Coordinates of C-alpha atoms in Angstrom, one line a residue:
M1 CA -97.7 -132.6 -24.9
A2 CA -101.5 -133.3 -25.1
I3 CA -102.7 -135.5 -27.9
I4 CA -106.3 -134.9 -29.0
K5 CA -108.2 -135.9 -32.1
P6 CA -111.5 -134.9 -33.8
F7 CA -114.1 -137.7 -33.9
Q8 CA -117.3 -138.7 -35.6
A9 CA -119.8 -138.2 -32.9
L10 CA -123.1 -139.9 -32.5
R11 CA -125.5 -136.9 -31.9
P12 CA -129.2 -136.1 -32.0
K13 CA -131.2 -134.6 -34.7
Q14 CA -131.4 -130.8 -34.1
E15 CA -135.1 -130.8 -33.2
L16 CA -134.6 -133.5 -30.7
A17 CA -131.4 -132.3 -28.9
D18 CA -133.2 -130.8 -25.9
K19 CA -135.2 -134.0 -25.4
V20 CA -132.2 -136.4 -25.8
A21 CA -129.8 -134.4 -23.6
S22 CA -129.9 -135.8 -20.1
R23 CA -128.2 -135.1 -16.8
P24 CA -125.1 -137.2 -16.2
Y25 CA -125.8 -140.8 -15.1
D26 CA -123.9 -140.4 -11.8
V27 CA -126.0 -137.5 -10.4
L28 CA -129.2 -139.5 -10.5
N29 CA -130.3 -142.7 -8.8
S30 CA -132.5 -145.2 -10.6
S31 CA -135.8 -143.8 -9.3
E32 CA -134.9 -140.2 -10.1
A33 CA -133.8 -141.2 -13.6
K34 CA -137.0 -143.1 -14.2
E35 CA -139.0 -140.1 -13.1
E36 CA -137.0 -137.7 -15.2
A37 CA -137.3 -139.8 -18.3
K38 CA -141.1 -140.5 -17.8
G39 CA -143.0 -139.6 -21.0
N40 CA -139.8 -138.9 -22.9
P41 CA -138.8 -141.8 -25.2
Y42 CA -135.9 -139.7 -26.5
S43 CA -134.1 -139.2 -23.1
F44 CA -130.5 -140.5 -23.2
L45 CA -131.2 -141.9 -19.7
H46 CA -132.6 -144.9 -21.6
I47 CA -128.9 -145.6 -22.5
T48 CA -127.0 -144.3 -19.5
K49 CA -129.5 -145.6 -16.9
A50 CA -131.1 -148.5 -18.8
E51 CA -132.5 -150.1 -15.7
I52 CA -135.4 -147.6 -16.0
D53 CA -136.7 -149.9 -18.8
L54 CA -136.4 -153.1 -16.9
P55 CA -138.6 -154.5 -14.0
E56 CA -138.4 -152.8 -10.7
G57 CA -135.7 -154.3 -8.5
T58 CA -133.3 -155.3 -11.4
D59 CA -129.7 -155.2 -10.2
I60 CA -128.4 -152.0 -11.8
H61 CA -125.0 -153.7 -12.3
S62 CA -126.4 -156.8 -14.0
Q63 CA -125.5 -157.7 -17.6
A64 CA -129.2 -157.3 -18.4
V65 CA -128.9 -153.6 -17.8
Y66 CA -125.9 -153.2 -20.0
D67 CA -127.5 -155.3 -22.7
Q68 CA -130.6 -153.1 -22.5
A69 CA -128.4 -150.0 -22.9
G70 CA -126.8 -151.5 -26.0
H71 CA -130.2 -152.3 -27.4
N72 CA -131.5 -148.8 -26.7
L73 CA -128.5 -147.2 -28.3
M74 CA -129.0 -149.2 -31.5
D75 CA -132.7 -148.4 -31.4
F76 CA -131.9 -144.7 -31.2
Q77 CA -129.8 -145.0 -34.3
H78 CA -132.2 -147.1 -36.3
K79 CA -135.1 -144.6 -35.5
G80 CA -132.9 -141.7 -36.6
I81 CA -133.0 -140.1 -33.1
I82 CA -129.2 -139.9 -33.2
F83 CA -126.9 -140.1 -36.2
A84 CA -123.2 -140.5 -36.9
E85 CA -121.3 -137.4 -38.1
S86 CA -120.1 -137.7 -41.7
K87 CA -116.5 -136.9 -40.8
P88 CA -114.3 -136.4 -37.8
C89 CA -115.0 -133.0 -36.2
Y90 CA -114.3 -131.0 -33.1
Y91 CA -117.2 -129.5 -31.2
I92 CA -117.5 -126.3 -29.1
Y93 CA -119.7 -126.6 -26.1
R94 CA -120.9 -123.5 -24.2
L95 CA -122.9 -123.6 -21.0
I96 CA -124.4 -120.6 -19.3
M97 CA -125.6 -120.7 -15.7
D98 CA -126.8 -117.7 -13.7
G99 CA -125.3 -115.4 -16.3
R100 CA -121.8 -117.0 -16.1
S101 CA -120.6 -118.6 -19.4
Q102 CA -118.0 -121.3 -19.9
T103 CA -116.9 -122.8 -23.2
G104 CA -114.9 -126.0 -23.8
L105 CA -113.7 -128.0 -26.8
V106 CA -115.2 -131.5 -27.2
C107 CA -112.7 -134.0 -28.6
V108 CA -111.2 -137.4 -27.9
S109 CA -108.1 -137.5 -25.8
S110 CA -105.3 -140.1 -25.9
V111 CA -105.5 -143.0 -23.4
Q112 CA -101.7 -143.2 -23.6
D113 CA -101.6 -139.6 -22.3
Y114 CA -103.7 -140.9 -19.3
F115 CA -101.2 -143.6 -18.6
D116 CA -98.2 -141.3 -19.2
D117 CA -99.6 -138.7 -16.7
V118 CA -100.0 -136.0 -19.5
I119 CA -103.6 -136.1 -18.3
K120 CA -103.2 -135.4 -14.6
K121 CA -105.4 -136.7 -11.8
H122 CA -106.1 -135.5 -8.3
E123 CA -108.5 -138.2 -6.9
F124 CA -108.4 -141.9 -6.2
T125 CA -111.1 -144.0 -7.9
R126 CA -113.3 -146.8 -6.5
P127 CA -113.1 -150.2 -8.2
E128 CA -116.9 -150.8 -8.1
K129 CA -117.6 -147.5 -9.9
E130 CA -115.0 -148.2 -12.5
K131 CA -116.4 -151.7 -13.2
D132 CA -119.9 -150.3 -13.8
R133 CA -118.6 -148.0 -16.6
I134 CA -116.2 -150.6 -18.0
D135 CA -119.1 -153.1 -18.4
H136 CA -121.3 -150.4 -19.9
M137 CA -118.7 -149.3 -22.4
K138 CA -117.7 -152.8 -23.4
T139 CA -121.3 -153.9 -24.0
I140 CA -122.5 -150.9 -26.0
R141 CA -119.1 -150.2 -27.6
A142 CA -119.4 -146.5 -26.9
Q143 CA -118.4 -143.8 -24.4
T144 CA -121.5 -141.9 -23.3
G145 CA -119.9 -140.1 -20.3
N146 CA -117.8 -137.0 -20.9
V147 CA -114.6 -136.5 -18.9
F148 CA -114.2 -132.8 -17.9
L149 CA -110.6 -131.7 -18.4
A150 CA -109.0 -128.3 -17.8
Y151 CA -105.8 -126.7 -19.1
N152 CA -103.9 -123.4 -18.9
N153 CA -105.2 -120.9 -21.4
V154 CA -103.5 -120.8 -24.9
T155 CA -104.3 -117.6 -26.8
E156 CA -104.3 -119.3 -30.2
I157 CA -107.0 -121.8 -29.1
D158 CA -109.1 -119.1 -27.5
T159 CA -108.9 -117.2 -30.8
I160 CA -110.0 -120.1 -32.9
V161 CA -112.9 -121.0 -30.6
N162 CA -114.1 -117.4 -30.2
N163 CA -114.0 -116.8 -34.0
W164 CA -115.8 -120.0 -34.8
K165 CA -118.6 -119.1 -32.3
A166 CA -118.9 -115.6 -33.8
Q167 CA -118.9 -116.7 -37.4
N168 CA -121.0 -119.9 -37.4
A169 CA -124.5 -120.9 -36.4
P170 CA -124.7 -123.5 -33.6
A171 CA -126.0 -127.0 -34.2
Y172 CA -127.9 -126.9 -30.9
D173 CA -129.0 -124.1 -28.7
F174 CA -131.5 -124.8 -25.9
R175 CA -132.3 -124.1 -22.3
A176 CA -132.7 -127.2 -20.1
E177 CA -135.4 -127.5 -17.5
D178 CA -132.9 -126.5 -14.8
G179 CA -132.3 -123.1 -16.5
I180 CA -128.9 -123.9 -17.9
Q181 CA -128.3 -122.9 -21.6
H182 CA -126.5 -125.4 -23.7
T183 CA -125.1 -124.3 -27.1
L184 CA -123.0 -126.5 -29.4
W185 CA -121.1 -125.7 -32.6
V186 CA -119.6 -128.3 -35.0
V187 CA -116.1 -127.5 -36.1
S188 CA -116.0 -129.3 -39.5
D189 CA -113.5 -127.1 -41.4
D190 CA -110.4 -129.2 -42.1
R191 CA -108.0 -126.3 -41.6
A192 CA -109.5 -125.3 -38.3
V193 CA -109.4 -129.0 -37.2
A194 CA -105.8 -129.4 -38.1
D195 CA -104.8 -126.1 -36.4
I196 CA -106.5 -127.1 -33.1
T197 CA -104.8 -130.5 -33.1
K198 CA -101.4 -128.9 -33.9
I199 CA -101.7 -126.2 -31.2
F200 CA -102.6 -128.7 -28.5
A201 CA -99.6 -130.9 -29.5
E202 CA -97.2 -128.0 -29.4
K203 CA -98.5 -125.7 -26.6
V204 CA -100.5 -127.7 -24.1
P205 CA -98.1 -129.7 -21.9
A206 CA -100.8 -131.2 -19.7
T207 CA -104.5 -131.4 -19.1
Y208 CA -106.1 -132.0 -15.8
I209 CA -109.1 -134.1 -14.8
A210 CA -111.6 -131.7 -13.2
D211 CA -114.5 -134.1 -13.1
G212 CA -114.8 -137.7 -14.4
H213 CA -111.9 -139.7 -12.8
H214 CA -113.9 -142.9 -12.9
R215 CA -115.0 -142.4 -16.5
A216 CA -111.3 -141.8 -17.5
A217 CA -110.0 -144.7 -15.6
S218 CA -112.7 -147.0 -17.0
A219 CA -111.9 -145.9 -20.6
A220 CA -108.2 -146.5 -20.1
K221 CA -108.9 -150.1 -18.9
V222 CA -111.3 -150.8 -21.7
S223 CA -108.6 -149.7 -24.2
K224 CA -106.5 -152.6 -23.0
E225 CA -109.3 -155.1 -23.5
I226 CA -110.5 -153.9 -26.9
R227 CA -107.2 -154.0 -28.8
N228 CA -108.8 -154.3 -32.2
S229 CA -110.3 -150.8 -32.1
T230 CA -108.2 -147.7 -32.8
D231 CA -111.1 -145.6 -31.4
A232 CA -110.7 -147.4 -28.0
G233 CA -107.3 -145.7 -27.7
Y234 CA -109.1 -142.4 -27.2
F235 CA -111.8 -141.3 -24.8
L236 CA -114.5 -138.6 -24.8
T237 CA -113.4 -135.4 -23.2
T238 CA -114.4 -131.7 -23.1
I239 CA -111.4 -129.5 -22.4
F240 CA -112.0 -126.1 -20.8
P241 CA -109.4 -123.3 -20.4
A242 CA -108.8 -122.5 -16.7
S243 CA -110.0 -119.0 -17.0
E244 CA -113.5 -120.3 -17.9
L245 CA -113.9 -122.4 -14.8
A246 CA -115.1 -121.9 -11.3
I247 CA -115.1 -124.6 -8.5
M248 CA -118.0 -124.6 -6.1
D249 CA -117.8 -125.5 -2.4
Y250 CA -118.3 -129.2 -1.4
N251 CA -119.6 -129.3 2.1
R252 CA -119.8 -131.9 4.9
V253 CA -122.5 -133.3 7.2
V254 CA -121.8 -135.7 10.1
K255 CA -124.2 -138.0 11.9
D256 CA -122.9 -137.5 15.5
L257 CA -120.3 -135.8 17.7
N258 CA -118.4 -139.0 18.5
G259 CA -119.6 -138.9 22.1
Y260 CA -119.0 -135.2 22.7
T261 CA -121.7 -132.9 24.1
T262 CA -122.2 -129.7 22.1
K263 CA -120.4 -127.7 24.8
D264 CA -117.4 -130.0 24.9
F265 CA -117.2 -130.3 21.2
I266 CA -117.0 -126.5 20.8
A267 CA -114.4 -126.3 23.6
A268 CA -112.3 -129.0 21.8
L269 CA -112.5 -127.1 18.5
Q270 CA -110.9 -124.0 20.2
D271 CA -107.5 -125.7 20.2
D272 CA -107.3 -125.2 16.5
F273 CA -110.0 -122.6 15.6
M274 CA -111.2 -119.2 16.7
I275 CA -115.0 -119.5 17.1
T276 CA -117.7 -116.9 16.9
S277 CA -121.4 -117.4 16.6
S278 CA -123.3 -116.0 13.6
P279 CA -126.9 -114.8 13.3
E280 CA -127.1 -116.1 9.7
A281 CA -125.9 -119.0 7.6
V282 CA -122.1 -118.9 7.0
K283 CA -120.7 -119.0 3.5
P284 CA -116.9 -118.7 4.2
A285 CA -115.6 -115.5 2.7
H286 CA -112.0 -116.6 2.3
Q287 CA -109.6 -119.6 2.6
H288 CA -109.2 -121.0 6.1
E289 CA -112.6 -119.9 7.3
F290 CA -115.3 -122.4 7.9
G291 CA -119.0 -122.4 8.7
M292 CA -120.5 -124.8 11.3
Y293 CA -124.1 -125.5 11.9
L294 CA -124.9 -127.2 15.2
D295 CA -128.0 -127.2 17.4
N296 CA -129.8 -124.6 15.3
Q297 CA -126.8 -122.2 15.5
W298 CA -124.3 -121.1 12.9
Y299 CA -120.7 -120.5 13.9
I300 CA -117.6 -119.1 12.1
L301 CA -114.5 -121.1 12.5
T302 CA -111.2 -119.5 11.6
C303 CA -108.2 -121.8 11.8
R304 CA -105.1 -120.8 13.8
K305 CA -101.9 -120.5 11.8
D306 CA -100.2 -123.5 13.4
T307 CA -103.0 -125.9 12.4
Y308 CA -101.9 -126.5 8.8
T309 CA -98.9 -126.7 6.6
T310 CA -98.2 -124.8 3.4
D311 CA -97.6 -127.7 1.0
P312 CA -100.2 -128.1 -1.8
I313 CA -102.3 -130.7 0.1
G314 CA -101.8 -129.3 3.7
V315 CA -103.0 -125.8 2.8
L316 CA -106.4 -127.0 1.5
D317 CA -109.4 -126.3 3.7
V318 CA -110.7 -129.8 3.1
T319 CA -107.4 -131.1 4.5
I320 CA -107.5 -128.8 7.5
L321 CA -111.1 -129.8 8.3
S322 CA -110.2 -133.5 7.8
N323 CA -107.1 -133.4 10.0
N324 CA -108.3 -131.1 12.8
V325 CA -112.0 -132.0 13.0
L326 CA -113.2 -135.1 11.2
D327 CA -110.2 -137.3 12.1
K328 CA -109.0 -135.7 15.4
L329 CA -112.3 -135.1 17.1
L330 CA -114.9 -137.1 15.2
A331 CA -112.8 -140.3 14.5
I332 CA -113.7 -140.3 10.8
K333 CA -110.5 -141.8 9.3
D334 CA -111.6 -142.6 5.8
Q335 CA -114.2 -140.3 4.3
R336 CA -114.7 -142.5 1.3
T337 CA -116.0 -145.4 3.4
D338 CA -117.2 -144.0 6.7
K339 CA -121.0 -144.1 6.8
R340 CA -121.2 -141.3 9.4
I341 CA -120.3 -138.6 6.9
D342 CA -122.0 -137.3 3.8
F343 CA -121.2 -134.6 1.2
V344 CA -123.3 -131.8 -0.1
G345 CA -122.4 -130.0 -3.3
G346 CA -122.5 -126.2 -3.1
I347 CA -125.1 -126.1 -5.8
R348 CA -127.7 -127.2 -3.2
G349 CA -127.0 -124.2 -1.0
L350 CA -126.5 -123.7 2.7
G351 CA -130.2 -124.4 3.3
E352 CA -129.6 -128.0 2.4
L353 CA -127.1 -128.3 5.3
E354 CA -129.6 -126.8 7.7
K355 CA -132.3 -129.2 6.4
R356 CA -130.1 -132.3 6.9
V357 CA -129.2 -131.3 10.5
N358 CA -132.7 -130.0 11.5
S359 CA -134.3 -133.2 10.4
G360 CA -132.2 -135.2 12.9
E361 CA -130.6 -137.2 10.1
M362 CA -127.3 -135.4 10.8
K363 CA -125.9 -133.7 13.9
V364 CA -123.4 -131.1 12.5
A365 CA -122.7 -129.5 9.1
F366 CA -119.6 -127.7 7.9
S367 CA -119.4 -125.2 5.0
L368 CA -116.1 -124.7 3.2
Y369 CA -114.4 -122.2 1.0
P370 CA -114.0 -123.7 -2.5
V371 CA -110.7 -125.1 -3.8
T372 CA -109.3 -123.0 -6.6
I373 CA -108.4 -124.1 -10.1
Q374 CA -104.7 -123.3 -9.4
Q375 CA -104.8 -125.4 -6.2
L376 CA -106.2 -128.3 -8.3
F377 CA -103.4 -127.9 -10.8
D378 CA -100.7 -127.6 -8.1
I379 CA -101.8 -130.8 -6.4
A380 CA -102.1 -132.8 -9.7
D381 CA -98.6 -131.5 -10.7
S382 CA -97.2 -132.6 -7.4
G383 CA -98.5 -136.2 -7.9
N384 CA -100.7 -136.0 -4.8
V385 CA -104.4 -136.6 -4.5
M386 CA -107.0 -134.4 -2.8
P387 CA -109.2 -135.7 0.1
P388 CA -112.4 -137.2 -1.2
K389 CA -115.1 -134.9 -2.5
S390 CA -113.0 -131.7 -2.6
T391 CA -114.3 -130.1 -5.8
W392 CA -117.8 -129.5 -7.2
F393 CA -118.1 -128.2 -10.7
E394 CA -121.2 -126.6 -12.2
P395 CA -122.8 -126.4 -14.7
K396 CA -122.5 -130.0 -15.7
L397 CA -122.2 -131.3 -19.3
R398 CA -125.3 -133.1 -20.6
D399 CA -125.1 -136.7 -21.7
G400 CA -126.4 -137.7 -25.2
L401 CA -125.4 -134.6 -27.2
L402 CA -122.1 -136.2 -28.2
T403 CA -121.2 -139.9 -27.9
H404 CA -117.9 -141.6 -29.0
S405 CA -118.2 -145.0 -30.6
I406 CA -115.5 -147.5 -29.9

């Protein structure tokens, strides 16, 4: 069963919350982070992307960057920009994007649950990305990046969360520059805190990493190195009930056709797909349907039934595309390392696929139907992993609203 705890968050003064809150460190490069934080000394990017305060060209993985992050975190506390909660609390975090709302519980989850597979994974991690967060955490002695978990709904938890939202004023409530509304409540009542902890321990057999595999893996490894800290045995998570979540498509663009002409490539595709041209951009309407953009033309690709298996991995559209197109025809064997392929989150729209191809940077684009939450759960339960870049979640949690000291 899932072990979670309340914690004493470092969080911003109410009037500064919208200025402190920043987009996650891993969705911005250094120049984008510097531009986004320009003129805002309160931006949490000064902590998560501290290279923005160092000379141009500084190695972003150097100790100087992590030292600067630690200095900036201490400075934020000394100036009263952020403060430590007076007691361990849970936090309720609601995001609203395009009229759709999702609400999760912010807590710290047990590292031992991560090792014991109570917290289930569906992706491989990359050592270099882990090391970056390990060095960041160890230097600043805090977890700034939230791990996004999901679980099957439990009525009692839903009731507590909904009642608390209805009966209490939020600590923060603001609309970010991208139009997403962020609202956060502090659950400080000892009875409510105890009830939440107990219900998770009794009724939630597993949680699932939706987004943040590298942050989770890094926190787990840090816990083995910082043995004198009880707090390091837990890591910062926001846990969402499955009914609140929606996964967006995660599309692919490829630089070349591996020697095929357009005509020959389409002919080769017909072994595994039925193909029709489309006068407009193709957003797949159902599973096993794909869009393809090639030479200023959109196509609908519908896979033939004998092209896939029905096991949890084989039935995924990302697997079907990988096996029957990327590997078989385009010779892309490892999507994590092959430089000929790139990935475009569905939040960017189909226009981004057209743009990448029309510019000449890429030759062909594929739009996919999104993976479902249940598929994610099924794969994690089976002990398998998804192909790289299978899921894209929006809206994303902001860094800086809640930080876990270790």
